[in-house]
Coordinates of C-alpha atoms in Angstrom, one line a residue:
M1187 CA 100.1 110.5 113.5
S1188 CA 103.2 101.4 117.5
T1189 CA 104.8 98.9 119.2
G1190 CA 107.2 98.3 116.8
P1191 CA 107.5 98.1 112.8
G1192 CA 107.1 94.4 112.6
A1193 CA 109.6 94.5 109.3
H1194 CA 112.1 92.4 111.1
S1195 CA 112.0 89.5 113.7
A1196 CA 115.3 90.1 115.4
P1197 CA 117.2 93.2 116.3
V1198 CA 120.3 94.3 114.2
P1199 CA 123.6 93.6 115.9
D1200 CA 125.1 96.8 117.0
P1201 CA 129.1 96.1 116.6
D1202 CA 130.0 99.8 117.6
P1203 CA 127.1 101.6 119.5
D1204 CA 127.4 105.3 119.5
P1205 CA 126.6 107.1 122.7
D1206 CA 123.4 108.9 122.7
P1207 CA 123.7 112.8 122.5
T1208 CA 120.7 113.0 125.2
T1209 CA 123.2 112.0 127.8
D1210 CA 125.6 114.6 129.4
S1211 CA 128.6 112.7 128.5
P1212 CA 130.7 114.6 126.1
A1213 CA 130.7 114.0 122.2
P1214 CA 133.2 111.4 121.0
A1215 CA 135.7 112.7 118.5
G1216 CA 135.4 111.8 114.9
P1217 CA 132.0 111.4 114.0
A1218 CA 130.0 114.5 112.8
P1219 CA 128.0 116.2 115.4
G1220 CA 124.5 115.0 115.8
T1221 CA 124.9 111.6 114.0
A1222 CA 124.5 109.6 117.1
G1223 CA 121.0 110.8 117.5
T1224 CA 119.3 107.5 116.8
A1225 CA 121.3 104.6 118.2
G1226 CA 123.3 104.0 121.3
T1227 CA 122.7 103.0 125.0
A1228 CA 120.2 105.8 125.9
E1229 CA 119.0 106.0 129.5
R1230 CA 115.6 104.8 129.6
R1231 CA 113.5 107.9 130.7
G1232 CA 109.9 108.0 132.4
M1233 CA 107.2 108.3 130.4
F1234 CA 106.2 111.8 131.4
S1235 CA 110.0 113.0 132.4
S1236 CA 109.7 116.2 130.5
L1237 CA 106.8 117.5 132.5
R1238 CA 109.1 117.9 135.4
I1239 CA 110.4 121.1 133.5
R1240 CA 108.0 123.9 134.6
N1241 CA 108.4 125.8 131.1
Y1242 CA 107.5 122.7 129.5
R1243 CA 104.5 122.2 131.7
L1244 CA 103.3 125.6 130.9
F1245 CA 103.8 125.1 127.1
A1246 CA 102.0 121.6 127.1
G1247 CA 99.0 122.9 129.0
G1248 CA 98.8 125.7 126.6
Q1249 CA 99.1 123.5 123.6
M1250 CA 96.4 121.1 125.0
I1251 CA 93.7 123.9 124.8
S1252 CA 94.9 125.1 121.5
N1253 CA 95.2 121.7 119.9
T1254 CA 91.6 120.9 120.9
G1255 CA 90.4 124.0 119.3
T1256 CA 92.5 123.0 116.3
W1257 CA 90.9 119.7 115.8
M1258 CA 87.4 121.3 116.2
Q1259 CA 88.1 123.8 113.3
R1260 CA 89.5 121.0 111.3
I1261 CA 86.5 118.8 111.5
A1262 CA 84.2 121.9 111.0
Q1263 CA 86.1 123.3 108.2
D1264 CA 86.1 119.9 106.2
W1265 CA 82.5 119.4 106.8
L1266 CA 81.4 123.1 106.0
V1267 CA 83.3 122.7 102.6
L1268 CA 81.6 119.5 101.9
T1269 CA 78.3 120.9 102.6
L1270 CA 78.8 124.1 100.4
T1271 CA 80.1 122.3 97.5
G1272 CA 79.5 118.6 97.8
S1273 CA 82.8 117.7 96.5
S1274 CA 85.7 115.9 97.9
A1275 CA 88.1 117.6 95.5
A1276 CA 87.0 120.9 97.4
V1277 CA 88.0 119.4 100.5
G1278 CA 91.1 118.5 98.9
I1279 CA 91.8 122.2 97.8
T1280 CA 91.1 123.5 101.1
T1281 CA 93.8 121.2 102.5
A1282 CA 96.1 122.1 99.7
L1283 CA 95.8 125.8 100.2
Q1284 CA 96.6 125.5 104.0
F1285 CA 100.0 123.6 103.4
L1286 CA 100.8 125.4 99.9
P1287 CA 102.8 128.3 101.7
M1288 CA 104.8 125.5 103.7
L1289 CA 105.8 124.3 100.2
L1290 CA 106.6 127.5 98.7
F1291 CA 108.2 129.5 101.6
G1292 CA 108.9 126.6 104.2
L1293 CA 112.7 126.8 103.9
Y1294 CA 112.5 130.6 104.4
G1295 CA 110.6 130.1 107.5
G1296 CA 113.4 127.9 108.9
V1297 CA 115.9 130.8 108.2
I1298 CA 113.7 133.2 110.3
A1299 CA 113.3 130.7 112.9
D1300 CA 117.1 130.7 113.5
R1301 CA 117.6 134.3 113.0
L1302 CA 115.0 135.5 115.7
P1303 CA 114.3 134.4 119.4
K1304 CA 111.9 131.7 119.1
R1305 CA 109.6 132.5 122.0
R1306 CA 108.9 136.0 120.7
L1307 CA 108.4 134.9 117.3
L1308 CA 105.8 132.2 118.6
L1309 CA 103.8 134.9 120.4
V1310 CA 103.4 136.9 116.9
T1311 CA 102.5 133.6 114.9
Q1312 CA 100.0 132.2 117.5
S1313 CA 98.3 135.4 117.5
A1314 CA 97.9 135.4 113.7
M1315 CA 96.6 131.9 113.9
G1316 CA 94.0 132.8 116.6
L1317 CA 92.7 135.8 114.3
T1318 CA 92.3 133.5 111.3
G1319 CA 90.0 131.3 113.4
L1320 CA 87.9 134.2 114.6
A1321 CA 87.6 135.7 111.1
L1322 CA 86.0 132.5 109.8
A1323 CA 83.6 132.5 112.9
A1324 CA 82.4 135.8 112.3
L1325 CA 81.7 134.8 108.6
T1326 CA 80.0 131.8 109.6
L1327 CA 77.8 132.9 112.4
T1328 CA 76.6 136.1 110.3
G1329 CA 75.7 133.7 107.6
H1330 CA 77.9 135.3 105.0
V1331 CA 80.3 132.5 104.6
Q1332 CA 81.2 131.2 101.0
V1333 CA 83.8 128.6 100.0
W1334 CA 86.3 131.3 99.0
H1335 CA 86.3 132.5 102.3
V1336 CA 87.3 129.2 103.7
Y1337 CA 90.0 128.9 101.1
L1338 CA 91.2 132.3 102.0
M1339 CA 91.6 131.7 105.7
A1340 CA 93.3 128.3 105.0
L1341 CA 95.8 130.0 102.9
L1342 CA 96.5 132.7 105.6
L1343 CA 96.8 130.1 108.3
G1344 CA 99.2 128.3 106.3
L1345 CA 101.3 131.6 105.7
A1346 CA 101.4 131.7 109.7
T1347 CA 102.3 128.2 110.0
V1348 CA 105.5 128.7 107.7
V1349 CA 107.1 130.3 110.5
D1350 CA 105.2 128.8 113.6
N1351 CA 106.2 125.3 112.7
P1352 CA 110.0 125.4 112.6
A1353 CA 110.1 127.9 115.5
R1354 CA 107.8 125.7 117.7
Q1355 CA 109.6 122.5 116.8
A1356 CA 112.9 124.2 117.5
F1357 CA 111.7 125.6 120.9
V1358 CA 111.1 122.4 122.4
A1359 CA 114.8 121.7 122.6
E1360 CA 115.3 125.2 124.1
M1361 CA 112.7 124.3 126.8
V1362 CA 113.8 120.8 127.8
G1363 CA 117.3 120.5 126.4
P1364 CA 118.9 117.7 124.4
R1365 CA 118.4 115.1 127.4
D1366 CA 114.8 115.3 127.4
L1367 CA 114.1 115.9 123.7
R1368 CA 113.1 112.6 122.5
N1369 CA 110.5 112.5 125.2
A1370 CA 109.3 115.9 124.8
V1371 CA 108.5 115.3 121.1
S1372 CA 106.6 112.3 122.0
L1373 CA 104.5 114.0 124.5
N1374 CA 103.8 116.9 122.2
S1375 CA 102.3 114.2 119.8
A1376 CA 100.4 112.7 122.6
N1377 CA 99.2 116.1 123.5
F1378 CA 98.0 116.9 120.0
Q1379 CA 96.4 113.3 119.8
S1380 CA 94.7 113.8 123.1
A1381 CA 93.1 116.8 121.9
R1382 CA 92.0 114.9 118.8
L1383 CA 90.1 112.7 121.0
V1384 CA 88.2 115.5 122.5
G1385 CA 88.0 118.1 119.5
P1386 CA 86.2 116.0 116.8
A1387 CA 83.6 114.6 119.1
V1388 CA 82.7 118.1 120.4
A1389 CA 82.9 119.5 116.9
G1390 CA 80.5 116.9 115.8
V1391 CA 78.0 117.7 118.7
L1392 CA 78.4 121.5 118.0
I1393 CA 78.0 121.3 114.2
S1394 CA 74.8 119.1 114.6
A1395 CA 73.4 121.3 117.3
V1396 CA 74.3 125.0 116.2
G1397 CA 76.5 124.8 113.1
S1398 CA 80.2 125.1 112.4
G1399 CA 80.8 128.9 113.4
W1400 CA 81.1 128.0 117.1
A1401 CA 83.6 125.5 116.5
F1402 CA 85.8 128.2 114.6
L1403 CA 84.9 130.9 117.5
A1404 CA 86.3 128.2 120.1
N1405 CA 89.4 127.7 118.0
G1406 CA 90.2 131.3 117.7
L1407 CA 89.7 131.8 121.5
S1408 CA 91.8 128.7 122.4
F1409 CA 95.1 130.4 121.0
L1410 CA 94.9 132.6 124.3
A1411 CA 96.2 129.7 126.3
P1412 CA 99.6 129.1 124.5
M1413 CA 100.1 132.9 124.4
A1414 CA 99.8 133.1 128.1
A1415 CA 101.9 130.2 128.7
L1416 CA 104.6 131.7 126.4
L1417 CA 104.4 135.0 128.5
L1418 CA 104.7 133.1 132.1
M1419 CA 108.0 131.2 131.1
R1420 CA 111.2 131.6 132.9
R1421 CA 113.7 132.8 130.3
D1422 CA 116.7 132.1 132.7
E1423 CA 115.6 128.3 132.6
L1424 CA 115.4 128.1 128.9
H1425 CA 118.4 126.3 127.0
E1426 CA 118.6 129.3 124.4
V1427 CA 120.5 129.0 121.2
A1428 CA 122.0 132.0 120.1
P1429 CA 120.2 133.5 117.1
T1430 CA 122.0 133.1 113.9
P1431 CA 123.5 136.5 112.5
R1432 CA 122.1 137.5 109.3
G1433 CA 124.2 136.5 106.2
K1434 CA 124.1 135.3 102.6
G1435 CA 123.7 131.6 101.6
Q1436 CA 122.1 130.5 105.2
L1437 CA 119.4 128.4 103.2
R1438 CA 122.1 126.8 100.9
D1439 CA 123.9 126.0 104.0
G1440 CA 120.8 124.5 105.6
L1441 CA 120.3 122.3 102.5
R1442 CA 123.9 121.1 102.2
H1443 CA 123.9 120.1 105.9
V1444 CA 120.8 117.7 105.1
A1445 CA 122.1 116.4 101.8
G1446 CA 125.4 115.4 103.4
R1447 CA 124.0 113.3 106.0
P1448 CA 121.8 110.2 105.1
E1449 CA 120.5 110.2 108.6
L1450 CA 118.7 113.4 108.0
L1451 CA 118.1 113.0 104.3
W1452 CA 116.3 109.7 104.0
P1453 CA 113.9 110.1 106.9
I1454 CA 113.0 113.4 105.4
V1455 CA 112.4 111.7 102.1
L1456 CA 110.1 109.1 103.6
V1457 CA 108.1 111.4 105.8
G1458 CA 107.8 113.4 102.4
F1459 CA 106.2 110.4 100.6
V1460 CA 104.1 109.5 103.5
G1461 CA 102.8 112.9 104.3
T1462 CA 102.0 114.0 100.7
F1463 CA 100.1 110.6 99.8
G1464 CA 99.3 108.7 102.9
F1465 CA 97.9 111.2 105.4
N1466 CA 95.0 112.6 103.2
F1467 CA 92.6 111.4 105.9
P1468 CA 90.2 114.4 105.6
I1469 CA 89.6 113.6 102.1
W1470 CA 89.1 109.8 102.6
L1471 CA 87.2 109.8 105.7
T1472 CA 84.7 112.4 104.5
A1473 CA 84.2 110.4 101.3
F1474 CA 83.8 107.0 103.1
V1475 CA 81.2 108.6 105.4
D1476 CA 79.5 110.4 102.7
D1477 CA 79.5 107.8 99.8
V1478 CA 80.6 104.4 101.2
F1479 CA 78.9 104.2 104.8
H1480 CA 76.3 107.2 104.2
G1481 CA 76.9 108.5 107.7
D1482 CA 76.7 112.2 109.0
A1483 CA 79.1 114.6 110.9
G1484 CA 78.6 112.4 114.1
T1485 CA 80.1 109.5 112.1
Y1486 CA 83.0 111.4 110.7
G1487 CA 83.8 112.8 114.2
L1488 CA 83.7 109.1 115.5
L1489 CA 86.3 107.9 112.8
N1490 CA 88.7 110.9 113.7
T1491 CA 88.4 109.9 117.4
L1492 CA 89.3 106.2 116.6
M1493 CA 92.1 107.3 114.7
A1494 CA 93.3 109.6 117.3
A1495 CA 93.0 106.8 120.1
G1496 CA 95.5 104.9 117.9
S1497 CA 97.8 107.9 117.5
L1498 CA 97.9 108.6 121.3
A1499 CA 98.8 105.1 122.0
G1500 CA 101.7 105.4 119.5
A1501 CA 102.9 108.8 121.1
L1502 CA 102.9 107.4 124.6
L1503 CA 104.8 104.2 123.3
S1504 CA 107.4 106.4 121.8
A1505 CA 107.7 108.3 125.0
R1506 CA 108.8 105.4 126.7
R1507 CA 111.1 104.1 124.1
G1508 CA 114.7 105.1 124.8
T1509 CA 116.0 105.3 121.2
S1510 CA 114.9 105.7 117.7
R1511 CA 116.2 103.4 115.1
L1512 CA 115.9 104.0 111.4
R1513 CA 114.7 100.6 110.8
L1514 CA 111.6 101.5 113.2
L1515 CA 110.8 104.4 110.9
V1516 CA 111.0 102.2 107.9
G1517 CA 109.1 99.3 109.3
A1518 CA 106.3 101.4 110.6
G1519 CA 106.1 103.1 107.1
L1520 CA 105.7 99.7 105.2
L1521 CA 103.0 98.5 107.9
F1522 CA 101.2 101.9 107.6
G1523 CA 100.7 101.4 104.0
L1524 CA 99.7 97.9 104.1
L1525 CA 97.0 98.7 106.7
E1526 CA 95.7 101.5 104.5
I1527 CA 95.4 99.1 101.7
T1528 CA 93.6 96.8 104.0
A1529 CA 91.2 99.3 105.1
A1530 CA 90.7 100.4 101.5
A1531 CA 89.1 96.8 101.0
A1532 CA 87.2 96.6 104.3
P1533 CA 83.6 95.5 103.4
A1534 CA 82.0 96.7 106.8
F1535 CA 82.0 99.9 108.7
W1536 CA 83.1 98.2 112.1
L1537 CA 86.2 96.7 110.5
F1538 CA 87.0 99.9 108.7
A1539 CA 86.6 101.7 111.8
L1540 CA 88.6 99.2 113.9
L1541 CA 91.8 99.4 111.2
L1542 CA 91.9 103.3 111.8
V1543 CA 93.5 102.7 115.2
P1544 CA 96.5 100.7 114.2
I1545 CA 96.8 103.0 111.2
G1546 CA 96.7 106.2 113.7
M1547 CA 99.3 104.2 115.9
L1548 CA 101.6 103.5 113.0
G1549 CA 101.2 106.9 111.5
M1550 CA 102.3 108.6 114.9
T1551 CA 105.3 106.2 115.3
I1552 CA 106.3 107.4 111.7
N1553 CA 106.1 111.2 112.7
V1554 CA 107.5 111.0 116.2
T1555 CA 110.5 108.7 115.0
A1556 CA 111.4 110.9 112.1
N1557 CA 111.0 114.0 114.1
S1558 CA 113.2 113.1 117.1
T1559 CA 115.6 111.5 114.6
V1560 CA 116.2 114.6 112.6
Q1561 CA 116.2 117.0 115.5
L1562 CA 118.8 115.2 117.2
A1563 CA 121.1 114.6 114.1
A1564 CA 120.9 118.3 113.2
D1565 CA 123.4 120.8 114.1
P1566 CA 121.7 123.2 116.9
A1567 CA 122.6 126.2 114.9
M1568 CA 120.7 124.9 111.9
R1569 CA 117.9 123.2 113.7
G1570 CA 115.3 125.7 112.4
R1571 CA 116.3 125.3 108.9
V1572 CA 116.5 121.5 109.0
M1573 CA 113.0 121.3 110.8
S1574 CA 111.7 123.6 108.1
L1575 CA 112.8 121.5 105.5
Y1576 CA 111.2 118.3 107.4
M1577 CA 108.0 120.0 107.9
M1578 CA 108.0 121.4 104.2
V1579 CA 108.2 118.0 102.9
F1580 CA 105.9 116.6 105.3
M1581 CA 103.2 119.0 105.1
G1582 CA 104.1 121.0 102.0
G1583 CA 103.8 118.1 100.0
T1584 CA 100.0 118.2 100.6
P1585 CA 99.3 121.0 98.1
L1586 CA 100.5 118.5 95.3
G1587 CA 99.0 115.3 96.9
A1588 CA 95.6 116.4 98.1
P1589 CA 94.2 117.7 94.9
L1590 CA 95.3 114.7 93.2
V1591 CA 94.0 112.2 95.7
G1592 CA 90.9 114.1 95.9
W1593 CA 90.5 113.8 92.1
I1594 CA 91.1 110.1 92.3
T1595 CA 88.6 109.8 95.0
D1596 CA 85.9 111.6 93.0
A1597 CA 86.6 110.0 89.9
Y1598 CA 87.2 106.2 91.3
G1599 CA 85.7 106.1 94.7
A1600 CA 86.8 106.2 98.1
R1601 CA 88.3 102.9 98.1
V1602 CA 90.6 103.6 95.1
G1603 CA 91.8 106.8 96.6
F1604 CA 92.7 105.1 100.0
L1605 CA 94.4 102.3 98.2
A1606 CA 96.6 104.5 96.2
G1607 CA 97.9 106.5 99.3
G1608 CA 98.7 103.0 100.9
V1609 CA 100.4 101.5 97.8
I1610 CA 102.7 104.7 97.3
S1611 CA 103.5 104.9 101.4
A1612 CA 104.5 101.2 101.5
G1613 CA 106.5 101.4 98.3
A1614 CA 108.4 104.5 99.6
A1615 CA 109.1 103.0 103.0
L1616 CA 110.4 99.7 101.0
A1617 CA 112.6 102.0 98.9
V1618 CA 114.2 104.0 101.7
G1619 CA 114.9 100.8 103.6
L1620 CA 116.8 99.3 100.7
M1621 CA 118.7 102.6 100.5
L1622 CA 119.7 102.9 104.0
A1623 CA 120.7 99.3 104.1
R1624 CA 122.9 99.8 101.0
I1625 CA 124.4 103.1 102.4
G1626 CA 125.1 101.6 105.9
G1627 CA 126.8 98.7 104.4
L1628 CA 124.2 96.3 105.5
R1629 CA 122.9 93.0 103.9
L1630 CA 119.9 90.8 104.8
K1631 CA 120.7 87.7 106.4
I1632 CA 118.2 84.7 106.9
D1633 CA 119.1 82.0 109.5
L1634 CA 116.5 79.1 109.7
R1635 CA 118.3 77.4 112.6
R1636 CA 116.1 76.8 115.6
G1637 CA 116.9 79.3 118.4
R1638 CA 118.6 81.8 116.2
P1639 CA 117.1 85.1 114.6
R1640 CA 115.3 84.2 111.4
V1641 CA 115.8 87.6 109.6
A1642 CA 118.5 90.3 110.5
F1643 CA 120.6 92.9 108.7
V1644 CA 124.4 92.5 109.4
E1645 CA 127.4 94.6 108.4
R1646 CA 128.7 94.3 105.0
A1647 CA 131.7 96.9 105.3
P1648 CA 133.0 97.9 108.6
R1649 CA 133.8 101.4 107.4
K1650 CA 130.1 102.1 107.4
K1651 CA 129.7 101.4 111.0
Q1652 CA 128.2 104.7 111.9
L1653 CA 125.1 104.5 109.8
A1654 CA 124.7 100.8 110.4
A1655 CA 124.5 101.4 114.0
M1656 CA 121.7 103.9 113.4
V1657 CA 119.8 101.5 111.2

């Protein structure tokens, strides 16, 4: 899931900065709503400012417990499939089945999230996700589990996620309001990565000591925490968005909303490429542990923990950041791909393991920056549909990328598979960066005089100040 992109050594001049929509000042006339979401003079917030809100504190506490169980199940699931089949491609199929529903039905999940009260919807989806963990625990603990059982549970979990993801993403804005949205998105990611530090380690111990079934059981029971948090929230303190009435063409309206705004479209394109080809760590790490470094489940848990440490650092740094510029997203994507290429060629285990920390940091910077950019730029009435498209391309591309990456990894080795993901991620970041610069009317300026920025983007056309200020 960074201290900065590193793509440019100097900030872009901001000739006409837009006010930050997270302030309470009225929106300026002229630009479309939400387009100022990533630039401007944002007030610097405390790293944990969202936690002063009671409803969000409840939500964060419940998610911490549930996320820990989720990471335990992820490690146990990947290792169980590898044990049953001995195939990295089978791990890729499991991952693909879990995210296939998002690819097929993700946009409809966003329509449902916009039509129904989100807290009530989340109670249903969280219950369904907990039941899949309990079912897999029962099959494993009784000794009846087969690989097709794991495939089926992964598919059912994916179906629940189709609605849960856009509803949960949009519900964050209803808990904290636009003023604290950026901080809350970052803290959600920090929460998830904090659980990732604990979950894999506990899962590694459980798998080695008593088997995968207990990790599945812990995950199923962990969903009681977010359900309790949702029930304890005070409805009058929520910033509820009125549900969208049922009507024709709502899905097309959401797509047109994204297509007409470069600040929505191109971040979604970039996270689609990175999510599809650059985030296949269950496949790569199991393959590196098994085939390259000849480790065990404990080694796999260690590598996941190191990546989580980097991701947590990236999320906390994002929580301190007042604004999210598109250049940060592009630069982080480029460095992320380059570090994956470097890790693919790492000759020693310790070097490979250490590189996972900055990879995790940059991956989280990509995720948080794109997520907050898209949420703030979207019309609130369409936020569920916009976030469903975001999650569809970020997670729904996995059914296409995971089997392909798994096949490359099996056929040509773990290093080639990891290398391919890095090359595609870096190439996509570079292409999106050039496209945003072109649309925003920016050009690259190089100044070698002492005391001046060496590299910077400057305006090419005054009529494109709106997007130029965001880049």
